[in-house]
Short mmCIF file of C-alpha atoms and ligand atoms in Angstrom, two decimals:
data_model
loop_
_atom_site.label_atom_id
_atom_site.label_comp_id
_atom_site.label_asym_id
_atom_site.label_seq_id
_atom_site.Cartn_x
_atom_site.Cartn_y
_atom_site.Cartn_z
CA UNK A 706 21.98 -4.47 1.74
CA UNK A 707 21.27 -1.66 0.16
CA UNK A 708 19.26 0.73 1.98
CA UNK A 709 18.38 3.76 -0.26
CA UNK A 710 16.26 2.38 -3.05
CA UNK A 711 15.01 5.89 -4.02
CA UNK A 712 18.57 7.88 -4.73
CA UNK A 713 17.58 10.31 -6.69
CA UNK A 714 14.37 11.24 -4.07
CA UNK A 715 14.52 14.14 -1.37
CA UNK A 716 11.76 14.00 1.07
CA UNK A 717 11.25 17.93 2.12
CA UNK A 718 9.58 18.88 5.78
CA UNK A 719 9.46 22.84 5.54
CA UNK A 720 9.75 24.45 8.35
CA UNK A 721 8.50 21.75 10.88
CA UNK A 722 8.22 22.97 14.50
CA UNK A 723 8.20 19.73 16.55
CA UNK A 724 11.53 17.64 16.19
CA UNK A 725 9.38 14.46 17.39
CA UNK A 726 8.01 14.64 14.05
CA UNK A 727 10.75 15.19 12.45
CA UNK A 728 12.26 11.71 14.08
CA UNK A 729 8.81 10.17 13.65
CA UNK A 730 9.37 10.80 9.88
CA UNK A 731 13.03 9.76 9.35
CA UNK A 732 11.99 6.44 10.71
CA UNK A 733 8.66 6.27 8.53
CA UNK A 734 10.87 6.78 5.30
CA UNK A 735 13.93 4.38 6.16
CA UNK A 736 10.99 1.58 6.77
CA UNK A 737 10.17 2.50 3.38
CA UNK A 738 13.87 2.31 1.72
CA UNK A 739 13.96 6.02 1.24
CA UNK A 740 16.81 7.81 3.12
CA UNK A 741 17.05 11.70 1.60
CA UNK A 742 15.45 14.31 3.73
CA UNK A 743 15.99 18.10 3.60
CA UNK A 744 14.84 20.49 5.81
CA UNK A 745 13.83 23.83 5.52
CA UNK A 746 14.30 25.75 8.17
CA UNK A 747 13.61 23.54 10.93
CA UNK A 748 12.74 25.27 14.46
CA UNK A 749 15.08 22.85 16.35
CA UNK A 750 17.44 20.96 15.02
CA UNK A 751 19.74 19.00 15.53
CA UNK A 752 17.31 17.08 17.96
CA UNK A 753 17.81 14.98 21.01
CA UNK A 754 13.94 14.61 20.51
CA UNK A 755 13.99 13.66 16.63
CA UNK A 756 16.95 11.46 17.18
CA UNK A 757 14.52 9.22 20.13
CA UNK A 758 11.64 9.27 17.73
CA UNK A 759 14.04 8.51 14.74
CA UNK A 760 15.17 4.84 16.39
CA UNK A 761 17.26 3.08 14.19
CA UNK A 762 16.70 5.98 11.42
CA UNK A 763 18.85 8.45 13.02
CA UNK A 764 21.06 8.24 10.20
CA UNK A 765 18.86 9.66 8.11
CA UNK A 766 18.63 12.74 10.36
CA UNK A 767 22.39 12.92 10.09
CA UNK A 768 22.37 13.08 6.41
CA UNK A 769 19.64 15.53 6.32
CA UNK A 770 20.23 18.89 4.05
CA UNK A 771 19.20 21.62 6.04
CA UNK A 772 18.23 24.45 3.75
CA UNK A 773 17.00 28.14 4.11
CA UNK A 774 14.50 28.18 1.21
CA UNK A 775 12.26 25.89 -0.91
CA UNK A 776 13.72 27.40 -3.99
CA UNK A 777 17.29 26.00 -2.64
CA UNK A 778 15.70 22.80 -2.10
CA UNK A 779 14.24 22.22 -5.53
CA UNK A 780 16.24 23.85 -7.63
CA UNK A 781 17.95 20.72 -8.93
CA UNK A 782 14.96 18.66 -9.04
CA UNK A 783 13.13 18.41 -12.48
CA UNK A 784 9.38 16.77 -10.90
CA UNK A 785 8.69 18.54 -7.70
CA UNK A 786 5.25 17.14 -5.84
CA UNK A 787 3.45 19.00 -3.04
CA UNK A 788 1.66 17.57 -0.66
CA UNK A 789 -1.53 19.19 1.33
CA UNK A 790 -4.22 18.40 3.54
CA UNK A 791 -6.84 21.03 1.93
CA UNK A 792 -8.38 21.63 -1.26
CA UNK A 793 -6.61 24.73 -2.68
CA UNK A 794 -8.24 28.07 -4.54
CA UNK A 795 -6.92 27.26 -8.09
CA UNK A 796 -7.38 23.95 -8.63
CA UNK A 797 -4.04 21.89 -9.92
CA UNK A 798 -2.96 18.69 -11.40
CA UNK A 799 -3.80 16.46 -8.39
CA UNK A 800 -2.34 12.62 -7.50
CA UNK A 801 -3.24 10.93 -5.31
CA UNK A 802 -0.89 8.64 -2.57
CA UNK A 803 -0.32 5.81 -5.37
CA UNK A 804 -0.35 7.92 -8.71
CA UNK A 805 2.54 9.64 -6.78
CA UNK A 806 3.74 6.35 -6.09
CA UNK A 807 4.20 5.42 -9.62
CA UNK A 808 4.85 8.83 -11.08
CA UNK A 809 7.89 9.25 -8.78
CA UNK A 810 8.78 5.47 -9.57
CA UNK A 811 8.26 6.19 -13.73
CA UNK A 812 10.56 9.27 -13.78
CA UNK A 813 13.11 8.00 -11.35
CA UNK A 814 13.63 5.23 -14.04
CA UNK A 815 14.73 7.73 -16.70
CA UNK A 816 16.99 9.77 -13.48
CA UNK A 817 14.83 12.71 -12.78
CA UNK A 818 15.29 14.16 -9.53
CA UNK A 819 12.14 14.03 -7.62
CA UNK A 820 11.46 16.06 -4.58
CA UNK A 821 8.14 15.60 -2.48
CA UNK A 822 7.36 18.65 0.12
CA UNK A 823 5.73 18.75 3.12
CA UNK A 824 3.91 21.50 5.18
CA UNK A 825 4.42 23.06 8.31
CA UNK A 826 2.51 21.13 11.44
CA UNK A 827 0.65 24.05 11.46
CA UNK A 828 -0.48 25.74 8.50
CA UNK A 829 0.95 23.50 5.70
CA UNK A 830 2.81 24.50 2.44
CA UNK A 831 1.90 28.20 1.36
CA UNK A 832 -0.04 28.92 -1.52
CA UNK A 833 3.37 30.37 -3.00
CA UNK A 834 4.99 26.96 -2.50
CA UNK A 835 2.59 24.66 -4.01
CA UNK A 836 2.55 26.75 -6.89
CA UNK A 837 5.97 25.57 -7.30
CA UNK A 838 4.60 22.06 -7.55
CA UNK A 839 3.62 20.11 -10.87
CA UNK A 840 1.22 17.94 -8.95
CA UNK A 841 -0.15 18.07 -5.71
CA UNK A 842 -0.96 15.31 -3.94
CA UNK A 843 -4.18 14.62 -1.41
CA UNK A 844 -4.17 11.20 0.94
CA UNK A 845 -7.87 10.81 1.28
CA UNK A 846 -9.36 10.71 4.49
CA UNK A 847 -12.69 11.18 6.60
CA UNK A 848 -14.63 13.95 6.05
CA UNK A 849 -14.64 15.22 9.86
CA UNK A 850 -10.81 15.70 10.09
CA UNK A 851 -8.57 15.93 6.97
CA UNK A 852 -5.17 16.51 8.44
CA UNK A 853 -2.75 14.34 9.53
CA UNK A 854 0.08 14.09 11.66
CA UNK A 855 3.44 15.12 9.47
CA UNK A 856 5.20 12.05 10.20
CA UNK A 857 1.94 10.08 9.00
CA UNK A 858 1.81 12.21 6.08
CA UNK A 859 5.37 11.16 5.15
CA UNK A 860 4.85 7.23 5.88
CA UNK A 861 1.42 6.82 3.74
CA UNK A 862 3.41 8.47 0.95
CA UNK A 863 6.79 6.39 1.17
CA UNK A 864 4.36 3.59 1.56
CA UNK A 865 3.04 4.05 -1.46
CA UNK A 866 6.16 4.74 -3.33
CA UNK A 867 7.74 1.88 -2.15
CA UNK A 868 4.73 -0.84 -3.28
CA UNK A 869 5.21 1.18 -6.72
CA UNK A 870 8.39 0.41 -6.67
CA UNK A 871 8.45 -3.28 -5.44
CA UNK A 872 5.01 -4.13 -6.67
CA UNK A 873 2.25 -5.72 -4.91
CA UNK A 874 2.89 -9.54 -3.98
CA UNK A 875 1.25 -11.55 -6.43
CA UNK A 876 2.64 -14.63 -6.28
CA UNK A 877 1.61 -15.93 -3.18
CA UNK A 878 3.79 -18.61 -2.15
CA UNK A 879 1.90 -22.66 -1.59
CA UNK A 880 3.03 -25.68 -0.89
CA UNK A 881 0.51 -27.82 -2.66
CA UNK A 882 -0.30 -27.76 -6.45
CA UNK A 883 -3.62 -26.37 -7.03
CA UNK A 884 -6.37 -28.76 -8.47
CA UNK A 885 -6.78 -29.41 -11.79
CA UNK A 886 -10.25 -28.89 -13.67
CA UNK A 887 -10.50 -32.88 -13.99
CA UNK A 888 -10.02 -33.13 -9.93
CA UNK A 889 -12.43 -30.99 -9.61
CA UNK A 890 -15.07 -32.64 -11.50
CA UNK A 891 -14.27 -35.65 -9.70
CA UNK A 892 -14.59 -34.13 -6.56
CA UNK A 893 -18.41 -32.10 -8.11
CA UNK A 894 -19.68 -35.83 -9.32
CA UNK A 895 -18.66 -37.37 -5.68
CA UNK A 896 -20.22 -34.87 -3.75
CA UNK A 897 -23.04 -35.12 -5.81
CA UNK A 898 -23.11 -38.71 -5.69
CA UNK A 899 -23.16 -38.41 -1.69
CA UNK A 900 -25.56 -35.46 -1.60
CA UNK A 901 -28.20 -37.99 -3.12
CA UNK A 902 -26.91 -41.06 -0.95
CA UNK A 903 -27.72 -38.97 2.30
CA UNK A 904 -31.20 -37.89 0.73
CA UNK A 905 -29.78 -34.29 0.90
CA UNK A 906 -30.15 -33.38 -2.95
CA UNK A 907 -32.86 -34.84 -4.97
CA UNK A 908 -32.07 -34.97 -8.71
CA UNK A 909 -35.39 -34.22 -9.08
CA UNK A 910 -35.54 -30.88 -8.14
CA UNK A 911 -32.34 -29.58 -8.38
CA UNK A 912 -32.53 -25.90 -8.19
CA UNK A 913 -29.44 -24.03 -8.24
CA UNK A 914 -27.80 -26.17 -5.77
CA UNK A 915 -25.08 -27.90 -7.78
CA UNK A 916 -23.82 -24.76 -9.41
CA UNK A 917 -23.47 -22.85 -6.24
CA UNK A 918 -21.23 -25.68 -5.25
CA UNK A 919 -19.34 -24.85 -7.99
CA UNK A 920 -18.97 -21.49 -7.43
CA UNK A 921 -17.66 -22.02 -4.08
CA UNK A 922 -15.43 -23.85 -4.86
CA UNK A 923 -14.11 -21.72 -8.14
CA UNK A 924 -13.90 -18.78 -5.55
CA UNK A 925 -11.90 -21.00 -2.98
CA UNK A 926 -9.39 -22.76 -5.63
CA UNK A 927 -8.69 -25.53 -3.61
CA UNK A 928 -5.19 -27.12 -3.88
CA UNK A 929 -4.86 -31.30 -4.14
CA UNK A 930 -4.71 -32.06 -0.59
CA UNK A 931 -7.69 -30.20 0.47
CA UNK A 932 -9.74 -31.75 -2.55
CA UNK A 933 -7.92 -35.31 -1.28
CA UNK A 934 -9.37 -34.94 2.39
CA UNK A 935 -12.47 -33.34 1.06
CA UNK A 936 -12.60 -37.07 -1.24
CA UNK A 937 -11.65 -39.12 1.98
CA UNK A 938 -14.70 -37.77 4.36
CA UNK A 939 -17.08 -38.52 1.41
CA UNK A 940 -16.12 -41.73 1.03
CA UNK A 941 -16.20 -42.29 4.33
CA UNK A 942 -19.67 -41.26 4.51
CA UNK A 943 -20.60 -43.04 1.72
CA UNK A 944 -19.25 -46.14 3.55
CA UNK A 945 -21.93 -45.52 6.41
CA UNK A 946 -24.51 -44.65 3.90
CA UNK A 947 -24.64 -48.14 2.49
N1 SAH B 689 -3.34 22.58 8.83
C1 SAH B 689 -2.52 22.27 7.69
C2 SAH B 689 -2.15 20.81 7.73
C3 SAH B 689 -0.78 20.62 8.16
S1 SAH B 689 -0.43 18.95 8.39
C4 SAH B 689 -3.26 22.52 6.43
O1 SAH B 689 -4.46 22.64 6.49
O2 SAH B 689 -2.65 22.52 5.37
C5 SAH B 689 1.27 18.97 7.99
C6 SAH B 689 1.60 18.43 6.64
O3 SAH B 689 1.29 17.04 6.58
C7 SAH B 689 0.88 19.04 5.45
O4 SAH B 689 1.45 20.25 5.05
C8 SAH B 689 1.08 17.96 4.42
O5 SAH B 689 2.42 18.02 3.95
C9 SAH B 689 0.92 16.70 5.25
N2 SAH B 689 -0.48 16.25 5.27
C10 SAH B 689 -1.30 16.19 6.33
N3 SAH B 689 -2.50 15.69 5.98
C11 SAH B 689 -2.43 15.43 4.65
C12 SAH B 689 -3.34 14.88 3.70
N4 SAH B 689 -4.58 14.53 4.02
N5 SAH B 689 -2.92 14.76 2.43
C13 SAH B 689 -1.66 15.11 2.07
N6 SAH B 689 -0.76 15.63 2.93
C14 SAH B 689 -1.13 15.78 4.21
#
C-alpha cells in the first residue's frame, strides 16, 4: 500500500524544542498519508523521546531532512504556506485549514512542490519567515486561547489535506433501496387513512398536519423496509380499529 500520497509535500517544524512534539507530529502526518518532514534546526534530535511519541511513524522521523535554514528548506519548493497562531502586522493572503487543503491538493496535481512551515513551540515562525510565505494559514479557534500544541497544528492541517485529497464520503453505503415517490404516497394516504380511523386527524380541520408528515419523512428518506414495517403496524392497527 502505498503510504505517501502527498510526494511532492514537505511538512517543515522550525526549530522545535520538545522532541515529544516532534514524534507527536510524525505520527499525526503518517495517519494522514503524508510522510516528508524537514527540520530546521531541531534542539534534540535524533530523539529517543520523538521516536516513543512517533509509534508506528518513526519512519518518518528517519527520513526527516534536517536543515540549517528555512531558505535551504524551500528553496526547491514553488508554493510555500506558513502557518501561525496570531494575526500578523501586514496583513497577507490568508487560507484557512481546508483552502490549504485544496490549494496544496490543486498544485500538487500539476507537480509543484509544496512546503507547509511550522513555528517554534514558543514564539512561532518570525515575521522574516512568513514573509517568505504566499499564503498563511490560520486554524480557527476560541477566542480565549489561540495557540495550539505543534503536533495539533500539524494533524488539523494534514487532516484537511488529506479529505481534499480523498474527498468527503458521499456515498454512504445501504443495504436497502430507498423508497420511491409512489411508496411514499402509499405510505402518506395509509397513514392518513389510520390517522382518521383512530379519531386522531379530522379531515375537517386539517391544519398543517399532513404536510409536516411529509416533511418528516422527506428529511428522513426512508428506504423500502422501513416504509414496509411502517405499512405492517398500520395495518395492524387498522385491524383493531374495525
Ligand atoms: N506562541 C506562538 C505559537 C506557537 S505554536 C505564536 O504566537 O505564534 C507552534 C506552532 O503551531 C505555530 O508556529 C504554528 O505553526 C502552529 N499553530 C499553533 N496554533 C495555530 C493556529 N491556531 N493556526 C495555525 N497554526 C497554529
Amino acid at each position: 500500500m502505498e503510504t505517501n500520497l502527498f510526494p511532492n509535500l514537505s511538512i517543515v517544524l522550525v526549530e522545535t524544542s520538545h522532541p515529544g512534539n516532534v514524534g507527536a507530529a510524525a505520527r499525526a502526518m503518517k495517519n494522514m498519508g503524508v510522510t516528508e518532514m524537514t527540520l530546521v534546526k531541531p534542539k534534540d534530535f535524533p530523539s529517543e523521546k520523538a521516536k516513543a511519541r512517533a509509534v508506528s511513524a518513526a519512519d518518518v522521523l528517519e527520513n526527516a531532512r534536517v536543515l540549517d535554514s528555512v531558505e535551504e528548506a524551500i528553496a526547491d519548493c514553488h508554493l510555500v504556506i506558513g502557518t501561525s497562531a496570531r494575526d500578523r502586522r501586514i496583513p497577507w493572503l490568508m487560507l484557512d485549514p481546508k483552502g490549504c487543503g485544496a490549494k496544496v491538493v490543486a498544485e500538487q496535481a500539476v507537480g509543484h512542490k509544496v512546503a507547509i512551515l511550522f513555528g517554534r513551540e514558543d514564539r512561532g515562525l518570525s515575521n522574516e519567515e512568513l514573509q517568505q510565505c504566499h499564503f498563511h494559514v490560520n486554524i480557527p479557534t476560541g477566542e480565549a486561547y489561540s495557540s495550539l500544541n505543534l503536533s495539533m497544528a500539524v494533524q488539523v492541517i494534514c487532516y484537511e489535506l488529506l479529505q481534499a485529497k480523498q474527498g468527503p464520503v458521499t456515498d454512504q453505503r445501504w443495504d436497502m433501496d430507498y423508497a420511491s415517490a409512489g411508496d411514499m404516497e402509499h405510505l402518506y394516504k395509509h397513514l392518513e387513512e389510520t390517522m382518521i380511523q383512530v379519531g386522531f386527524h379530522d379531515p375537517e380541520t386539517p391544519r398543517q398536519l399532513l404536510s409536516r408528515v411529509r416533511r418528516l419523512f422527506n428529511r428522513i428518506r426512508p428506504d423500502q423496509m422501513e416504509i414496509n414495517i411502517l405499512r405492517g403496524f398500520l395495518t395492524a392497527v387498522n385491524r383493531l380499529s374495525k
